[in-house]
Coordinates of C-alpha atoms in Angstrom, one line a residue:
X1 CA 14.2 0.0 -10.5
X2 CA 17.0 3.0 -10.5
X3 CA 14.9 4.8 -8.1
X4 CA 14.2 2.2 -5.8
X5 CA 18.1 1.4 -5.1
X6 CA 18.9 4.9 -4.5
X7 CA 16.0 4.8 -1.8
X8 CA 17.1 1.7 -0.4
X9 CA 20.9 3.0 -0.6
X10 CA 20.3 6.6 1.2
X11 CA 18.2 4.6 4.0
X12 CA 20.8 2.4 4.7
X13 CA 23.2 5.2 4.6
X14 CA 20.4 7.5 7.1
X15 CA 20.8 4.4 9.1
X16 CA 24.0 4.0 9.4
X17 CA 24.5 7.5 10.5
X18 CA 22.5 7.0 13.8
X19 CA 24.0 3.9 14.6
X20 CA 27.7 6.0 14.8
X21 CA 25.6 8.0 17.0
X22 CA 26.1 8.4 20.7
X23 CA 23.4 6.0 22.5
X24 CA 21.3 6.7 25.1
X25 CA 19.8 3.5 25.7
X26 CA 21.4 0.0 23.9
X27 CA 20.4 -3.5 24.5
X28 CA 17.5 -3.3 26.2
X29 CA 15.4 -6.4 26.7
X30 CA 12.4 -6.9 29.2
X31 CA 12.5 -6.3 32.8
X32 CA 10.1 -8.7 33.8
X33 CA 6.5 -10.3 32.3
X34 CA 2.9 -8.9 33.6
X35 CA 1.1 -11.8 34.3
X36 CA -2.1 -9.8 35.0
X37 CA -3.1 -6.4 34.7
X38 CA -4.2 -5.8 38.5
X39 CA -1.7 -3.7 41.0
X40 CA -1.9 -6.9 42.8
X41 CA 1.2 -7.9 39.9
X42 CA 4.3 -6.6 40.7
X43 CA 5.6 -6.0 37.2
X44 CA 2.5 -4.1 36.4
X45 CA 2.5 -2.0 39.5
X46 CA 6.2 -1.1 38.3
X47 CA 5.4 -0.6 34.6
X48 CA 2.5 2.2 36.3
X49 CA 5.1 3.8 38.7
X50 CA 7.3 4.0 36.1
X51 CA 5.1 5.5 33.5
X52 CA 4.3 8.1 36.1
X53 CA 7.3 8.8 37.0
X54 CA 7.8 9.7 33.4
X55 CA 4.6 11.5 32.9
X56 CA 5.9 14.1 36.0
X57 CA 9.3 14.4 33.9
X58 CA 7.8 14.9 30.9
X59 CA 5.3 17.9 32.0
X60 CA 8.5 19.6 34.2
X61 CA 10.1 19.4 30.4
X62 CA 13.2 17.8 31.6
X63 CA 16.0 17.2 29.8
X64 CA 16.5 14.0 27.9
X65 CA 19.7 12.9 29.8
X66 CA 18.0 13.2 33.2
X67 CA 15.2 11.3 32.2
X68 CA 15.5 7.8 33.9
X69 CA 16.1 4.9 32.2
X70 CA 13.4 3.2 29.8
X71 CA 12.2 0.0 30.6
X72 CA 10.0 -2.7 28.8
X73 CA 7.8 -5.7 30.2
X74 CA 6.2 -8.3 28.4
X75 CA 3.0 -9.4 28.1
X76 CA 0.7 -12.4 27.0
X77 CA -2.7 -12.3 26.0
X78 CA -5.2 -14.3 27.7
X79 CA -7.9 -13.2 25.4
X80 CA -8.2 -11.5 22.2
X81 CA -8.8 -7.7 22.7
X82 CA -7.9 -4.4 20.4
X83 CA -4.6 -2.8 20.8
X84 CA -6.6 0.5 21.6
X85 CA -8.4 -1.2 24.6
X86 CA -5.1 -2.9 25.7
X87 CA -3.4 0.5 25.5
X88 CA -5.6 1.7 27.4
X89 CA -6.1 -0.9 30.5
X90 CA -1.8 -0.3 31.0
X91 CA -2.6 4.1 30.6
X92 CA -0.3 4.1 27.7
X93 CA -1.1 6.1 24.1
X94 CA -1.9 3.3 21.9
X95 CA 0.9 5.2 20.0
X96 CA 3.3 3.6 21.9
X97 CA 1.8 0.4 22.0
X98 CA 1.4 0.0 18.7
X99 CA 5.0 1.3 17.1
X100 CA 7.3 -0.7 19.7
X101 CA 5.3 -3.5 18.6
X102 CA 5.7 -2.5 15.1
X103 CA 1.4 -2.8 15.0
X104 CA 0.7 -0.8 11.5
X105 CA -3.1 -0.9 11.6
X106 CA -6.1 -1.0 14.0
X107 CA -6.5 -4.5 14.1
X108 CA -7.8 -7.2 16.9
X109 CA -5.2 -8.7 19.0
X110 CA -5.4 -12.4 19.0
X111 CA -5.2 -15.2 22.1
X112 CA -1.5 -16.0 23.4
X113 CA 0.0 -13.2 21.6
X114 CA 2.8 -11.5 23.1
X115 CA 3.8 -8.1 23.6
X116 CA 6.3 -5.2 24.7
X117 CA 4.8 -3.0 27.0
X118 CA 7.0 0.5 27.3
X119 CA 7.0 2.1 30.9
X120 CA 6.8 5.5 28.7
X121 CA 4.9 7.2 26.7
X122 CA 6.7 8.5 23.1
X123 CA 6.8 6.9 19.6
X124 CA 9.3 4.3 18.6
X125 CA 10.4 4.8 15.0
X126 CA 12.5 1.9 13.4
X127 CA 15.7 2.4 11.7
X128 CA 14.4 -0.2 8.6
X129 CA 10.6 0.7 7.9
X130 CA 8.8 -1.7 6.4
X131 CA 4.9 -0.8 6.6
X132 CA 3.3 2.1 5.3
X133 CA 2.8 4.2 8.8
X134 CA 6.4 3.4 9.3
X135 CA 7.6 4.9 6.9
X136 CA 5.4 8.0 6.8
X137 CA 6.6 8.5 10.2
X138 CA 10.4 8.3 9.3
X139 CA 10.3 10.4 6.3
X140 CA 8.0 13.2 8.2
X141 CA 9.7 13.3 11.3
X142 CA 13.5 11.9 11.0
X143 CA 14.2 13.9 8.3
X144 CA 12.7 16.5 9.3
X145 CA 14.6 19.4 10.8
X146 CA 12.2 19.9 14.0
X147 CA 13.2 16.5 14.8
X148 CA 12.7 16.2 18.9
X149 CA 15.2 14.7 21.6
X150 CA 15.4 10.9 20.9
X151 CA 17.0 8.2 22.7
X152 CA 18.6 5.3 20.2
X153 CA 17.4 1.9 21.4
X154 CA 18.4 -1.5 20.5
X155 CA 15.6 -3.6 21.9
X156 CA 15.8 -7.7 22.2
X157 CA 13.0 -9.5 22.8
X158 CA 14.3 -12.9 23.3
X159 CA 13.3 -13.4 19.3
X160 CA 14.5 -10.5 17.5
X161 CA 16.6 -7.5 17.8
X162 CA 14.7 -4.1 16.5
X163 CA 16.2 -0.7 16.5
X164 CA 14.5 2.1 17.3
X165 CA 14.8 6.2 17.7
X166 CA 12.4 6.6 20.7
X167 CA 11.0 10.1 21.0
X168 CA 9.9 10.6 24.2
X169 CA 6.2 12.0 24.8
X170 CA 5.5 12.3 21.6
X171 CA 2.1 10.9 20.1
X172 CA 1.0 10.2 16.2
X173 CA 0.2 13.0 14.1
X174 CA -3.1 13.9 12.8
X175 CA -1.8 12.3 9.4
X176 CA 0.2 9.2 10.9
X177 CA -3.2 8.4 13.2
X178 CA -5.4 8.4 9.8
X179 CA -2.6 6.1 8.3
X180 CA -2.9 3.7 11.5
X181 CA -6.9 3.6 11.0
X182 CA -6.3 2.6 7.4
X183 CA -7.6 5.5 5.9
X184 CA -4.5 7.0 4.3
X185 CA -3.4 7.2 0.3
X186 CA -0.4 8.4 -1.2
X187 CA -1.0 9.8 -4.5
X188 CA -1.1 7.5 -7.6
X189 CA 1.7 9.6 -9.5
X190 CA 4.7 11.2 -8.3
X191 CA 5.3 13.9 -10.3
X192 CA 2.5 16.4 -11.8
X193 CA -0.4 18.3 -10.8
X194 CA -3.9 18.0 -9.8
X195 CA -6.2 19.5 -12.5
X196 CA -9.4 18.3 -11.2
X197 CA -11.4 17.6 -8.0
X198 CA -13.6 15.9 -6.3
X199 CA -17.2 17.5 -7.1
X200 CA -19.7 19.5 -9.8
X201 CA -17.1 20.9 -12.4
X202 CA -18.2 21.7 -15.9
X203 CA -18.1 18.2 -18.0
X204 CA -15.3 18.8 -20.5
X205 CA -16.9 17.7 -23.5
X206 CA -20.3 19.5 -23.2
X207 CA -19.6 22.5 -21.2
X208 CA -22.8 21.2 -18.9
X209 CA -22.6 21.0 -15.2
X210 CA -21.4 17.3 -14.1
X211 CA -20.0 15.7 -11.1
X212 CA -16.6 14.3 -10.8
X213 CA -16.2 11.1 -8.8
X214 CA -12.6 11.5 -8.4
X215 CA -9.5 13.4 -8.7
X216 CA -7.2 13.7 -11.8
X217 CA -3.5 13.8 -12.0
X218 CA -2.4 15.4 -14.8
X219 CA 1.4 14.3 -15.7
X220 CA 3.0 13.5 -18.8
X221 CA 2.0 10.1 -20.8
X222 CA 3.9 7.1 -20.0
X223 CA 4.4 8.1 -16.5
X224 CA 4.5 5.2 -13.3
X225 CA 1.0 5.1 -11.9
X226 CA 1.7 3.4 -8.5
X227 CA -1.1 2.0 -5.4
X228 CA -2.2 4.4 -3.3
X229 CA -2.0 1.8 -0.5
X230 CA -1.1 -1.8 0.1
X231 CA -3.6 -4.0 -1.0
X232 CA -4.6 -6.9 -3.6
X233 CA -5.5 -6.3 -7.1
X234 CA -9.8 -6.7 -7.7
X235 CA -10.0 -5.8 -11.2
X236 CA -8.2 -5.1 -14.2
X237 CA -10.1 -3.8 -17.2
X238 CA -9.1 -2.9 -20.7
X239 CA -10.9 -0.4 -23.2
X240 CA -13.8 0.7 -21.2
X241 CA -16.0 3.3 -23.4
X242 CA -15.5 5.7 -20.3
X243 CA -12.4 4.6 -17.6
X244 CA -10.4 2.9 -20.5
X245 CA -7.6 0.8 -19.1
X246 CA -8.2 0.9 -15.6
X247 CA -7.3 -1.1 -12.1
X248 CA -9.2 -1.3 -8.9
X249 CA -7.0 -2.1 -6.1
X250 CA -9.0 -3.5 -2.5
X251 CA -7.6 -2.7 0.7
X252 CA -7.9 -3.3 4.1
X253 CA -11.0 -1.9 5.8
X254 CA -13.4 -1.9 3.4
X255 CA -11.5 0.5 1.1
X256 CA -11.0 0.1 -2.7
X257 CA -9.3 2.7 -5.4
X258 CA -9.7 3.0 -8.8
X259 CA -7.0 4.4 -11.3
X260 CA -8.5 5.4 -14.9
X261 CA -7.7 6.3 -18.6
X262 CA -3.9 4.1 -18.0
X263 CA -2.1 3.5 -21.1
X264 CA -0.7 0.4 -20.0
X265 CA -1.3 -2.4 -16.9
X266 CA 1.6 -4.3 -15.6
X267 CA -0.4 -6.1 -12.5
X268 CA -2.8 -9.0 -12.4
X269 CA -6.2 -9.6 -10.7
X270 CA -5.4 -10.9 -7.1
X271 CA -1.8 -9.7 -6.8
X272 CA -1.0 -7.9 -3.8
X273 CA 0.4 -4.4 -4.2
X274 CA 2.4 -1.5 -1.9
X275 CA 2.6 1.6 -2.6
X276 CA 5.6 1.5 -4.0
X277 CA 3.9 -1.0 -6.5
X278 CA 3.5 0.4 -9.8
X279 CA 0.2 -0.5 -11.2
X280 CA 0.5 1.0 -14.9
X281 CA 1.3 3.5 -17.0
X282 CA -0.1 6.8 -17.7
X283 CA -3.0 7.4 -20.8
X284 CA -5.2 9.1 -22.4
X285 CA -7.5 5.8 -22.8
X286 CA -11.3 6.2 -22.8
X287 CA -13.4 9.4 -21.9
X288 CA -10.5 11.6 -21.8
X289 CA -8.8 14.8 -23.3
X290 CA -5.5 14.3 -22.0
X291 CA -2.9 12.1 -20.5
X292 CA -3.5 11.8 -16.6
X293 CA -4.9 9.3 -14.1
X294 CA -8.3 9.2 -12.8
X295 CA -8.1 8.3 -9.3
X296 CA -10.7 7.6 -7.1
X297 CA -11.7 6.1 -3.4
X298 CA -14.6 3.8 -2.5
X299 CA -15.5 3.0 0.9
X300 CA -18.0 0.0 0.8
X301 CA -19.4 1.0 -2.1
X302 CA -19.7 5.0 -0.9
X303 CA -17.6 7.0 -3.1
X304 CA -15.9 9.4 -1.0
X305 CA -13.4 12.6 -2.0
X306 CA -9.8 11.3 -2.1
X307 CA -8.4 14.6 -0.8
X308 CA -9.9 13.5 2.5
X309 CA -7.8 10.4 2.8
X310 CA -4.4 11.9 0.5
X311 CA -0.9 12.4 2.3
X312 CA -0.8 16.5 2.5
X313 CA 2.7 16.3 1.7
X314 CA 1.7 14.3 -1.1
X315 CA -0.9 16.2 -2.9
X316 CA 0.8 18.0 -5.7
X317 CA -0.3 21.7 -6.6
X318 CA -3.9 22.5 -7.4
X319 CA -3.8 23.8 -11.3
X320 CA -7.8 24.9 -11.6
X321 CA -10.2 22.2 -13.4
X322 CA -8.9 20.8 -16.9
X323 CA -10.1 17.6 -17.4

């Protein structure tokens, strides 16, 4: 609980700080609604000048205060379609599309929804993340030192206000467009080491080859085991000969993860979880020699290696096979 405040404190704190900053942009609301995306519509002809317009800038690598002013249009689905395809149909990364939208996931688009369509391409970060890919965005890049030119935005669109830091031309990571697919986990523990993988390892009982279904995150008993990734609890089972007290959390996409050889379980069957949920504790329950956390990841029924689908800046250092 501790730790959560001081998070919650030093992001308001982070936030804060940029609104003192000097603004590019503030207050922008929509400049007009595309009734039809066909150059026959005015607004969209505009939003595609514009958009060119900053493509050319862009690629002459001009500076951030000569770059003309950001616009926004709405838009309101008269059918349901993906974001991808609609991203595509206005020539805009689906980047864009999706974070000034605040769109955290692949997902269809439904009838009579309504949405902001930039007249740039870039990424708009919010000051107050709330979903996963939010916030892996504004701990890997707005904290970072390499942080590129932005332009603060206050954006109104006639419902709410949302702040942004809008970086211009810039386009998801390899890591932030695995998170938007669904297909990202942050590590079950926060402090520790891997001390097995994903593989054929010697089985530490008998010495003979065996595989390993998952990986194993060796910490100190006792230790918060948290979700690797939003989702609702499946299972919860206690003293199992093998996984002893262990959780398997569903997510989104066909996805589940399983957390092994807890000492403790402080979440019920069909509670929804974060990953900032803790889920347990850590054990030494079941077929084990030592406290750590089994962890693995199913994909409809297909067990897969987790270091495939782990936060790179998450995975904790490599300490040869022990378990």
């Amino acid at each position: 609980m501790l730790l959560l405040i001081i998070r919650r404190t030093l992001l308001t704190m982070v936030s804060a700080f940029f609104a003192m900053l000097p603004a590019t942009l503030m207050g922008i609301e929509p400049s007009g609604e595309v009734l039809r995306i066909h150059p026959q519509d005015a607004h969209y002809a505009q939003q595609q000048e514009e958009l060119e317009d900053w493509h050319r800038a862009l690629a002459r690598q001009q500076p951030l205060q000569e770059l003309r002013e950001l616009r926004v249009y709405r838009y309101m689905l008269k059918e349901p379609t993906t974001l991808i395809t609609l991203a595509a149909r206005f020539t805009l990364p689906y980047s864009a599309l999706s974070t000034i939208n605040r769109i955290s996931r692949n997902a269809d688009l439904t009838e009579n929804s309504e949405l902001l369509i930039p007249a740039a391409p870039g990424l708009f970060i919010p000051l107050e993340p709330s979903s996963d890919l939010e916030r892996l965005m504004y701990e890997r890049r707005i904290n970072s030192e390499d942080l590129p030119p932005y332009q603060q935005l206050t954006i109104d669109n006639g419902v709410e206000r949302r702040q942004f830091l809008f970086l211009p031309g810039e386009d998801f990571s390899a890591l932030e467009r695995i998170a938007f697919f669904g297909r990202l986990f942050r590590n079950p523990i926060r402090t520790g080491k891997i001390s097995s993988l994903f593989g054929t390892r010697p089985d530490p009982f008998t010495g003979d080859p065996s595989f390993h279904y998952g990986v194993d995150f060796a910490t100190a008993e006792h230790q918060q085991v948290y979700a690797a990734r939003e989702g609702k609890v499946q299972q919860v089972i206690l003293n199992d000969p093998i996984y002893g007290n262990y959780v398997v959390v569903e997510h989104d996409g066909g996805f589940e993860t399983l957390y092994a050889h807890m000492n403790s379980i402080v979440v019920l069957e069909g509670q929804r979880v974060t990953n900032s949920s803790q889920l347990g504790t850590v054990g030494n329950t079941g077929h084990s020699t030592g406290p750590h956390v089994h962890f693995e990841v199913h994909h409809y029924g297909n067990i897969l290696d987790p270091t495939i689908y782990l936060q790179k800046l998450d995975i904790i250092q490599y300490a040869g096979d022990q378990k």
